[in-house]
Amino acid sequence: MDERDERVDDGAGGGAGGGLGGAAGGDGGVPEQRRSGEPVGDVYEWFRRGAKLLAQGNPAAAEQLLARAAAEEPASRSIREALARAQFDAGSYAAALENFRAVALADPSDDYAQFGWGVAAARLGDFETSAEHLALAVAMRPETDHYRAALRQTRATLAARAGAFGPLLPGAPGYLEPLAGERPPPPGPASGPEAGNHGGPGADG
């Protein structure tokens, strides 16, 4: 997924003035740890290092750091969102859904959290929930192509499951009004955050 801007002003510990932690120590992206097993650094450093590992394509290692940070600062939406992305990329879709859901419930206007909730639900086979939250994301950011693509794919899956192989009727779950001059998409399987070619559910730049 495309990288989102790191947001560290919503309660992440040590946010203001915190320095960028060094790259994770050890081979294979394993976070450096103290003898106690706790990662080196503070919450802010765990968040920054976790985000860096995620960007480098190491979601499992990122999840370790970000889960520790989230345990210390459960109210931080930035940390929870980054953790959800890492969990999604690591294939932990149920855990990712719960963290995207927590962010979206804390701030229903967060289009990216709604998108993440929707694509995680699709991966878990709950296409009705997926359509609901993807539709919210599209309503908030209608210009975002990968939001619209994910909703179309979920909508097509719902239509196929209902035995219909054309566009859904207005008012049906997942219905998306086409843009002017836009052709209805062919039905196909719902996909996850890769719809926008991002490493985990990501928003546009």
Tab-separated table of C-alpha atoms in Angstrom:
chain	number	residue	atom	x	y	z
A	1	MET	CA	0.000	0.000	0.000
A	2	ASP	CA	1.102	3.538	-0.434
A	3	GLU	CA	2.734	4.973	2.627
A	4	ARG	CA	0.573	7.282	4.677
A	5	ASP	CA	2.118	10.278	6.343
A	6	GLU	CA	3.135	9.276	9.848
A	7	ARG	CA	0.808	10.903	12.349
A	8	VAL	CA	2.275	11.115	15.816
A	9	ASP	CA	0.303	13.991	17.318
A	10	ASP	CA	-2.624	12.011	18.719
A	11	GLY	CA	-1.164	10.606	21.882
A	12	ALA	CA	1.803	8.435	20.910
A	13	GLY	CA	4.166	8.424	23.839
A	14	GLY	CA	7.202	10.648	23.492
A	15	GLY	CA	5.759	12.153	20.314
A	16	ALA	CA	7.020	15.697	20.452
A	17	GLY	CA	10.747	15.865	20.214
A	18	GLY	CA	11.185	12.110	19.861
A	19	GLY	CA	14.075	11.083	17.671
A	20	LEU	CA	13.984	8.601	14.839
A	21	GLY	CA	15.027	5.197	16.143
A	22	GLY	CA	17.747	3.357	14.298
A	23	ALA	CA	16.976	0.578	11.858
A	24	ALA	CA	15.994	-2.657	13.516
A	25	GLY	CA	18.964	-4.640	14.666
A	26	GLY	CA	19.705	-8.234	13.791
A	27	ASP	CA	19.178	-10.113	10.567
A	28	GLY	CA	15.873	-10.427	8.761
A	29	GLY	CA	14.359	-7.283	10.220
A	30	VAL	CA	14.114	-8.658	13.788
A	31	PRO	CA	13.714	-5.730	16.195
A	32	GLU	CA	16.593	-5.195	18.585
A	33	GLN	CA	15.648	-6.258	22.107
A	34	ARG	CA	16.890	-5.913	25.648
A	35	ARG	CA	17.623	-9.033	27.656
A	36	SER	CA	14.139	-8.720	29.144
A	37	GLY	CA	12.704	-9.210	25.640
A	38	GLU	CA	11.415	-5.639	25.459
A	39	PRO	CA	12.369	-3.704	22.296
A	40	VAL	CA	15.060	-1.064	22.714
A	41	GLY	CA	13.778	2.513	22.817
A	42	ASP	CA	10.529	4.210	23.789
A	43	VAL	CA	7.021	4.168	22.328
A	44	TYR	CA	7.784	6.834	19.752
A	45	GLU	CA	10.868	4.949	18.550
A	46	TRP	CA	8.937	1.674	18.365
A	47	PHE	CA	6.340	3.406	16.223
A	48	ARG	CA	8.892	4.958	13.876
A	49	ARG	CA	10.945	1.782	13.569
A	50	GLY	CA	7.816	-0.286	13.064
A	51	ALA	CA	6.660	2.034	10.295
A	52	LYS	CA	10.094	1.769	8.664
A	53	LEU	CA	10.035	-2.038	8.808
A	54	LEU	CA	6.576	-2.010	7.263
A	55	ALA	CA	7.779	0.241	4.440
A	56	GLN	CA	10.712	-2.113	3.878
A	57	GLY	CA	8.372	-5.093	3.456
A	58	ASN	CA	8.827	-6.696	6.889
A	59	PRO	CA	5.268	-6.681	8.282
A	60	ALA	CA	5.833	-9.456	10.836
A	61	ALA	CA	8.773	-7.623	12.427
A	62	ALA	CA	6.833	-4.351	12.221
A	63	GLU	CA	3.895	-5.975	13.983
A	64	GLN	CA	6.087	-6.909	16.960
A	65	LEU	CA	7.167	-3.310	17.540
A	66	LEU	CA	3.810	-1.745	16.772
A	67	ALA	CA	1.927	-4.180	19.008
A	68	ARG	CA	4.232	-3.226	21.867
A	69	ALA	CA	3.674	0.465	21.136
A	70	ALA	CA	-0.109	-0.020	20.942
A	71	ALA	CA	-0.101	-1.811	24.295
A	72	GLU	CA	1.627	1.206	25.842
A	73	GLU	CA	-0.484	3.828	24.032
A	74	PRO	CA	-3.855	2.202	23.189
A	75	ALA	CA	-5.484	5.577	22.498
A	76	SER	CA	-3.061	6.465	19.694
A	77	ARG	CA	-4.872	6.171	16.371
A	78	SER	CA	-1.603	6.527	14.453
A	79	ILE	CA	-0.089	3.511	16.190
A	80	ARG	CA	-3.238	1.410	15.870
A	81	GLU	CA	-3.527	2.228	12.178
A	82	ALA	CA	0.111	1.307	11.510
A	83	LEU	CA	-0.375	-1.899	13.505
A	84	ALA	CA	-3.476	-2.738	11.467
A	85	ARG	CA	-1.517	-2.246	8.242
A	86	ALA	CA	1.268	-4.535	9.481
A	87	GLN	CA	-1.244	-7.166	10.573
A	88	PHE	CA	-3.003	-7.017	7.222
A	89	ASP	CA	0.235	-7.421	5.306
A	90	ALA	CA	1.219	-10.312	7.588
A	91	GLY	CA	-2.088	-12.032	6.797
A	92	SER	CA	-3.661	-11.462	10.229
A	93	TYR	CA	-6.892	-10.123	8.765
A	94	ALA	CA	-9.104	-10.515	11.845
A	95	ALA	CA	-6.614	-8.625	14.020
A	96	ALA	CA	-6.197	-5.970	11.328
A	97	LEU	CA	-9.964	-5.542	11.101
A	98	GLU	CA	-10.251	-4.987	14.858
A	99	ASN	CA	-7.608	-2.269	14.822
A	100	PHE	CA	-9.003	-0.542	11.729
A	101	ARG	CA	-12.424	-0.761	13.380
A	102	ALA	CA	-11.089	0.839	16.577
A	103	VAL	CA	-9.620	3.744	14.606
A	104	ALA	CA	-12.804	4.212	12.574
A	105	LEU	CA	-15.011	4.155	15.665
A	106	ALA	CA	-12.761	6.714	17.340
A	107	ASP	CA	-12.928	8.926	14.241
A	108	PRO	CA	-15.720	7.968	11.806
A	109	SER	CA	-14.460	10.592	9.338
A	110	ASP	CA	-11.164	8.711	8.870
A	111	ASP	CA	-11.626	7.480	5.300
A	112	TYR	CA	-8.499	5.326	5.402
A	113	ALA	CA	-9.637	3.446	8.509
A	114	GLN	CA	-13.005	2.828	6.824
A	115	PHE	CA	-11.154	1.537	3.758
A	116	GLY	CA	-8.968	-0.744	5.866
A	117	TRP	CA	-12.023	-2.058	7.725
A	118	GLY	CA	-13.679	-2.769	4.392
A	119	VAL	CA	-10.798	-4.610	2.742
A	120	ALA	CA	-10.069	-6.645	5.880
A	121	ALA	CA	-13.740	-7.656	6.032
A	122	ALA	CA	-13.539	-8.728	2.385
A	123	ARG	CA	-10.536	-10.926	3.125
A	124	LEU	CA	-12.581	-12.558	5.892
A	125	GLY	CA	-15.495	-13.178	3.502
A	126	ASP	CA	-17.859	-10.601	5.047
A	127	PHE	CA	-18.687	-8.726	1.856
A	128	GLU	CA	-21.754	-6.961	3.268
A	129	THR	CA	-19.615	-5.282	5.942
A	130	SER	CA	-16.914	-4.694	3.354
A	131	ALA	CA	-19.336	-2.904	1.029
A	132	GLU	CA	-20.658	-0.735	3.859
A	133	HIS	CA	-17.261	0.584	4.917
A	134	LEU	CA	-15.782	0.841	1.452
A	135	ALA	CA	-18.834	2.870	0.445
A	136	LEU	CA	-18.161	5.223	3.362
A	137	ALA	CA	-14.532	5.593	2.281
A	138	VAL	CA	-15.591	6.336	-1.294
A	139	ALA	CA	-18.187	8.849	-0.123
A	140	MET	CA	-15.481	10.702	1.809
A	141	ARG	CA	-12.827	10.473	-0.909
A	142	PRO	CA	-14.610	9.835	-4.223
A	143	GLU	CA	-11.510	10.788	-6.218
A	144	THR	CA	-9.449	7.932	-4.738
A	145	ASP	CA	-9.257	5.268	-7.428
A	146	HIS	CA	-8.259	2.308	-5.273
A	147	TYR	CA	-11.139	2.971	-2.878
A	148	ARG	CA	-13.541	2.840	-5.811
A	149	ALA	CA	-11.862	-0.234	-7.298
A	150	ALA	CA	-12.107	-2.150	-4.023
A	151	LEU	CA	-15.786	-1.223	-3.682
A	152	ARG	CA	-16.514	-2.302	-7.252
A	153	GLN	CA	-14.893	-5.665	-6.643
A	154	THR	CA	-16.781	-6.234	-3.406
A	155	ARG	CA	-19.981	-5.147	-5.128
A	156	ALA	CA	-19.328	-7.579	-7.982
A	157	THR	CA	-18.787	-10.413	-5.511
A	158	LEU	CA	-22.073	-9.618	-3.784
A	159	ALA	CA	-23.813	-9.556	-7.156
A	160	ALA	CA	-22.275	-12.879	-8.173
A	161	ARG	CA	-23.297	-14.477	-4.887
A	162	ALA	CA	-26.831	-13.266	-5.469
A	163	GLY	CA	-26.799	-14.811	-8.935
A	164	ALA	CA	-26.703	-11.469	-10.744
A	165	PHE	CA	-23.894	-10.713	-13.161
A	166	GLY	CA	-24.533	-7.049	-13.788
A	167	PRO	CA	-24.427	-3.820	-11.805
A	168	LEU	CA	-26.296	-3.740	-8.530
A	169	LEU	CA	-29.480	-1.737	-8.393
A	170	PRO	CA	-29.507	1.577	-6.519
A	171	GLY	CA	-30.013	0.966	-2.817
A	172	ALA	CA	-28.429	-2.496	-2.828
A	173	PRO	CA	-25.456	-3.108	-0.497
A	174	GLY	CA	-22.306	-1.919	-2.196
A	175	TYR	CA	-24.058	0.057	-4.944
A	176	LEU	CA	-21.775	2.758	-6.323
A	177	GLU	CA	-23.091	5.413	-8.653
A	178	PRO	CA	-20.806	5.416	-11.719
A	179	LEU	CA	-18.993	8.569	-12.677
A	180	ALA	CA	-20.009	10.386	-15.828
A	181	GLY	CA	-18.833	8.382	-18.834
A	182	GLU	CA	-17.724	5.448	-16.685
A	183	ARG	CA	-18.606	1.942	-17.847
A	184	PRO	CA	-19.898	-0.575	-15.297
A	185	PRO	CA	-17.052	-2.909	-14.256
A	186	PRO	CA	-17.193	-6.653	-14.989
A	187	PRO	CA	-17.848	-8.842	-11.965
A	188	GLY	CA	-14.827	-10.259	-10.238
A	189	PRO	CA	-13.521	-11.367	-6.846
A	190	ALA	CA	-13.126	-8.825	-4.112
A	191	SER	CA	-9.571	-7.926	-3.307
A	192	GLY	CA	-7.729	-6.350	-0.451
A	193	PRO	CA	-5.528	-3.323	-0.128
A	194	GLU	CA	-3.461	-4.387	-3.144
A	195	ALA	CA	-6.168	-2.662	-5.193
A	196	GLY	CA	-4.086	0.472	-4.805
A	197	ASN	CA	-0.774	-1.406	-5.132
A	198	HIS	CA	0.156	-0.713	-1.564
A	199	GLY	CA	1.790	-2.892	1.019
A	200	GLY	CA	-1.162	-3.276	3.364
A	201	PRO	CA	-4.209	-1.038	3.070
A	202	GLY	CA	-2.848	2.366	2.020
A	203	ALA	CA	-4.167	5.701	0.983
A	204	ASP	CA	-3.018	7.750	-1.907
A	205	GLY	CA	-0.058	9.979	-1.350
